[in-house]
Coordinates of C-alpha atoms in Angstrom, one line a residue:
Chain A
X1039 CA -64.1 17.2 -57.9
X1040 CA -62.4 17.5 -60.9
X1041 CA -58.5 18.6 -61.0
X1042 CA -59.3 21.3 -63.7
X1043 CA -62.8 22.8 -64.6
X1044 CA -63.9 25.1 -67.0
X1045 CA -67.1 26.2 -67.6
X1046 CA -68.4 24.4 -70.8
X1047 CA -70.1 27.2 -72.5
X1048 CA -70.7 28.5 -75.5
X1049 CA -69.6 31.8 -74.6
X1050 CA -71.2 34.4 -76.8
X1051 CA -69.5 37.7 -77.0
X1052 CA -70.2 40.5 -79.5
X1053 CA -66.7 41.3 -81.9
X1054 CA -64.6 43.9 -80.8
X1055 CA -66.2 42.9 -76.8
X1056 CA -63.0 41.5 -74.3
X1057 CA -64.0 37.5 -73.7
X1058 CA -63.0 36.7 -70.2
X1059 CA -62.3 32.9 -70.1
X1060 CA -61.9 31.4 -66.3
X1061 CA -60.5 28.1 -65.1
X1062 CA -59.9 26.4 -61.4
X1063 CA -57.8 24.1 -60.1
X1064 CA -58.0 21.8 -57.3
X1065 CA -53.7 21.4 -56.9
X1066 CA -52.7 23.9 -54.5
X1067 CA -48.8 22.8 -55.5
X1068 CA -49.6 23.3 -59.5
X1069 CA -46.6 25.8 -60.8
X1070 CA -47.4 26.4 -64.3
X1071 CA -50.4 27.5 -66.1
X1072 CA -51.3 26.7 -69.6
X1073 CA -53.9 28.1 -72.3
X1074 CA -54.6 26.2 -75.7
X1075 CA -56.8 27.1 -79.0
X1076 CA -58.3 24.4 -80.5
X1077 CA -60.4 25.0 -83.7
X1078 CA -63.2 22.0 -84.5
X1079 CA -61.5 19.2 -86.1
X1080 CA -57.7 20.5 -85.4
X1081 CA -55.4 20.0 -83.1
X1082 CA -54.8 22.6 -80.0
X1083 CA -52.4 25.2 -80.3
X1084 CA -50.6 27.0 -76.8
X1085 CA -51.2 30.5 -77.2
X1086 CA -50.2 31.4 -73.5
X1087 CA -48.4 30.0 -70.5
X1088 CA -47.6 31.5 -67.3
X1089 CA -46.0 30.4 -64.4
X1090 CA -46.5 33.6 -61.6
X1091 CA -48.6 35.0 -60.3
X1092 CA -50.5 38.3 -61.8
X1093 CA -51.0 39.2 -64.7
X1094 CA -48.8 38.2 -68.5
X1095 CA -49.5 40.0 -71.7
X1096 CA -49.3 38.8 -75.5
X1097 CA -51.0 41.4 -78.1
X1098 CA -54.6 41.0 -77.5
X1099 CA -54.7 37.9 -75.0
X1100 CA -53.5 38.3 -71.0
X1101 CA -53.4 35.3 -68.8
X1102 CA -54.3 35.9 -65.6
X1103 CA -53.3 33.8 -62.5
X1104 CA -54.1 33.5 -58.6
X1105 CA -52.7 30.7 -57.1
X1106 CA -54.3 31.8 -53.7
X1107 CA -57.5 31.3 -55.2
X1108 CA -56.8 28.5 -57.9
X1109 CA -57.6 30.4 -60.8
X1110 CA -56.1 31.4 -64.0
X1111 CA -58.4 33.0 -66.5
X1112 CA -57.5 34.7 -69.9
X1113 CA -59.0 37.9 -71.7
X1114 CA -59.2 38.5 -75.4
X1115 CA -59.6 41.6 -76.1
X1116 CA -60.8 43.2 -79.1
X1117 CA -62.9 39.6 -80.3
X1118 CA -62.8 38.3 -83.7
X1119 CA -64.7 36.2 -85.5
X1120 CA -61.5 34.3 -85.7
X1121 CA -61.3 33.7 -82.2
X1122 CA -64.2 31.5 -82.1
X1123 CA -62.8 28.3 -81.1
X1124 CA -62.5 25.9 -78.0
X1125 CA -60.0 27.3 -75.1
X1126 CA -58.6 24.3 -73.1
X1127 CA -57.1 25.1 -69.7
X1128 CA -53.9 22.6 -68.8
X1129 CA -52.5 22.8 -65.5
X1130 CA -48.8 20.7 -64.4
X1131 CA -49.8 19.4 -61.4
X1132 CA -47.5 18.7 -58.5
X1133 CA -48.7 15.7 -58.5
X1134 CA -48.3 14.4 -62.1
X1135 CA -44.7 14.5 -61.7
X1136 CA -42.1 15.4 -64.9
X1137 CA -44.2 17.6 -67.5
X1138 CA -47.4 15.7 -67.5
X1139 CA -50.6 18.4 -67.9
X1140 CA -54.0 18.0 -66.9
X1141 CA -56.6 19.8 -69.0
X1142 CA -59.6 20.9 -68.3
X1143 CA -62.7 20.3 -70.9
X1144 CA -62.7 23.3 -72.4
X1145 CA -64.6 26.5 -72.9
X1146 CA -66.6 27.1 -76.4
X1147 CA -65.9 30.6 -77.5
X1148 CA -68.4 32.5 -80.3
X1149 CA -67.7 35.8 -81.4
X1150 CA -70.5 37.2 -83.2
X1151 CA -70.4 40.1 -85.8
Chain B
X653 CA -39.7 23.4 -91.2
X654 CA -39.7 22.2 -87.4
X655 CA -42.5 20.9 -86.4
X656 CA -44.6 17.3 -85.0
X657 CA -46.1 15.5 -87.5
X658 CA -49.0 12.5 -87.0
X659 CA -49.6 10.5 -89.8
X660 CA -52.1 9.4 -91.1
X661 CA -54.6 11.9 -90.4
X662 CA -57.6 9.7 -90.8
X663 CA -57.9 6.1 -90.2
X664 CA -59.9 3.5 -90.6
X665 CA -59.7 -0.3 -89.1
X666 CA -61.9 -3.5 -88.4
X667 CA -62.6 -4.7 -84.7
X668 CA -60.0 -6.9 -83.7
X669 CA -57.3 -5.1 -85.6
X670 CA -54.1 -3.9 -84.2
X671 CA -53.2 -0.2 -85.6
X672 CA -50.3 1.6 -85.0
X673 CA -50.2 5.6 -85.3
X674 CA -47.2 7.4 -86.4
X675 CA -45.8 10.6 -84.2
X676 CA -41.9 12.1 -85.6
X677 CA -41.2 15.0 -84.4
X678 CA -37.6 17.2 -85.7
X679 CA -38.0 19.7 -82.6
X680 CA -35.0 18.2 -80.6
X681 CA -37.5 17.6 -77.9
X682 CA -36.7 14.9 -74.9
X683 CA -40.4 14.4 -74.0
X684 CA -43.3 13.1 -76.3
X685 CA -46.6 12.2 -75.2
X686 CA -49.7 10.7 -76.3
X687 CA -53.4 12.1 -75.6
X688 CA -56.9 11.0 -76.9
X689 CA -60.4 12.9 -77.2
X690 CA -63.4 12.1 -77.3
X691 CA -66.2 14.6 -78.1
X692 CA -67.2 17.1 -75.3
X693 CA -64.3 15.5 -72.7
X694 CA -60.7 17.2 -71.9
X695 CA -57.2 15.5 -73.3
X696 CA -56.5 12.1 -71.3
X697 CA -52.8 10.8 -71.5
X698 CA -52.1 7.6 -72.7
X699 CA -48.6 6.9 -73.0
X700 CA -45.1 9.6 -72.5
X701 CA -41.9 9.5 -72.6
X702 CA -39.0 11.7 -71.2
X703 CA -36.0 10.2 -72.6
X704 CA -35.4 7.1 -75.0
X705 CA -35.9 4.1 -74.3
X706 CA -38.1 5.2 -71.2
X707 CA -42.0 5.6 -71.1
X708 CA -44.5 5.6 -68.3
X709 CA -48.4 5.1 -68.7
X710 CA -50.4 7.7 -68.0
X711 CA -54.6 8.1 -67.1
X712 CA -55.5 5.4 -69.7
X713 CA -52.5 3.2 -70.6
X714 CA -55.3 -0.4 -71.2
X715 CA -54.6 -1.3 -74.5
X716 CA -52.4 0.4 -76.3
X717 CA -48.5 0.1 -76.4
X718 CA -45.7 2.2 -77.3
X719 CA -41.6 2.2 -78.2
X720 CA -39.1 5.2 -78.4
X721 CA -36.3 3.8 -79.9
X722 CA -35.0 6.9 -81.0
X723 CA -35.4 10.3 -79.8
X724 CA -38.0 12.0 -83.0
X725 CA -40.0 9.2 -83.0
X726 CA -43.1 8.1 -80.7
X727 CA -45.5 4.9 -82.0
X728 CA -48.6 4.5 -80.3
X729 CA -50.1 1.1 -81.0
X730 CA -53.6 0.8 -80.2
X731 CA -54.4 -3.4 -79.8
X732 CA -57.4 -5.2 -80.5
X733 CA -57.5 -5.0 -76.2
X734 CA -58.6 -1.5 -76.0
X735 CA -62.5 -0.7 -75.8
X736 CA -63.7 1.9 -77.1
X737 CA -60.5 2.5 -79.5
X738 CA -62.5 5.5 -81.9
X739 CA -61.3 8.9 -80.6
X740 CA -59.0 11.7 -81.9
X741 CA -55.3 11.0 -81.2
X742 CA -52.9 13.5 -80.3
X743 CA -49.4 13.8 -80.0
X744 CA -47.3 16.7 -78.2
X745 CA -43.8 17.1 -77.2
X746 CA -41.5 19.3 -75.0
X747 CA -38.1 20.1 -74.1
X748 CA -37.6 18.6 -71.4
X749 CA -36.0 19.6 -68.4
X750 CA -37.1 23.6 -67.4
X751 CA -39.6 23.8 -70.3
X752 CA -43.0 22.4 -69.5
X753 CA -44.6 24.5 -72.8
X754 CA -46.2 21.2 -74.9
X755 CA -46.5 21.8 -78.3
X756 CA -49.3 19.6 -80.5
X757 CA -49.3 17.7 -83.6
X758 CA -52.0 17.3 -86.2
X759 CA -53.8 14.4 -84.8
X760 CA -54.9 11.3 -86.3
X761 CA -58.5 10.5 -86.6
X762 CA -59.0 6.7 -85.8
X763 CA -62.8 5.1 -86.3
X764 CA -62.9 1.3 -86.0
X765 CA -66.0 -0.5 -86.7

């Protein structure tokens, strides 16, 4: 089983539709939560961490997170075309020790017009 | 402008070379790490560091080295030792103790033939 999985996709959403990205976790003593972009060819860029459980807001994204059930998912709302890009889900594992991060491979997001 | 930069962004070397990619970083951060992808697969860590003159390995440490002789600056060497050296290299740092958020630089495109 992998530590972090995320379902490969492409996930094809129409703009303006909410894209509901999900991610599990097999570390039941993982304590923070981490959500990158990464656009072909670049590097990937945090756009949302959280560490509790419930539910963390920033304009149009909200990470989710249930440790009970080893999730964490996050929600665009109101797609762009912009938005189309890979989402990698990395998880700090108890295990890793210090601030090592495990990532998943990554969900392919397409937002078409 | 703070920031993490990689240089050079694409790189090019024989079999049998040594290489060594550049990662400074002017964020004041303790930690740096090292991460390579390969098309379709998640980050694996190479190489961090929490403080100078301290690294660990990480998932894939064979062949390739590193120094932190001072606290803005992370080498990676990759040796003639390492297999299947083409990939996308990444480097990402954080502060340290209580902040676990890792921020990303450029990357550095490495193909050896």
């Amino acid at each position: 089983q992998k530590e972090v999985e995320q379902n490969s996709g492409p996930l094809s959403v129409p703009e303006g539709a909410i894209a509901s990205l999900n991610c599990t976790y097999s570390d039941r003593g993982s304590q923070s939560f981490f959500w990158y972009r990464q656009y072909s060819g670049k590097s990937p860029e945090l756009i949302m961490f959280i560490y509790s459980n419930g539910d963390k807001e920033d304009g149009r994204f909200t990470a989710q997170l249930n440790k009970a059930s080893q999730y964490v998912s996050l929600l665009i709302r109101d797609s762009q075309p912009s938005d189309s890009a890979t989402y990698l889900c990395a998880v700090n594992t108890a295990a890793g020790g210090g601030n090592k991060l495990t990532f998943g491979t990554g969900t392919q997001l397409k937002v078409e017009l | 402008d703070g920031g993490i930069t990689q240089s050079p962004k694409y790189l090019f070397r024989k079999e049998g070379q040594n290489v060594t990619l550049s990662c400074e970083q002017n964020l004041n951060h303790d930690a740096m790490y090292w991460y390579r992808q390969d098309p379709g697969q998640g980050l694996r860590l190479i190489y961090y560091s929490q403080i100078v003159n301290d690294f660990q390995k990480g998932d894939i440490a064979e062949g390739y080295s590193v120094s932190r002789e001072k606290k803005e600056s992370f080498p990676l060497t990759v040796t003639s030792a390492q297999k299947n050296p083409t990939a996308f290299y990444l480097c990402a740092s954080t502060a340290g103790a209580g902040g676990n958020e890792q921020y990303f630089g450029p990357g550095t495109r490495l193909t050896v033939t």
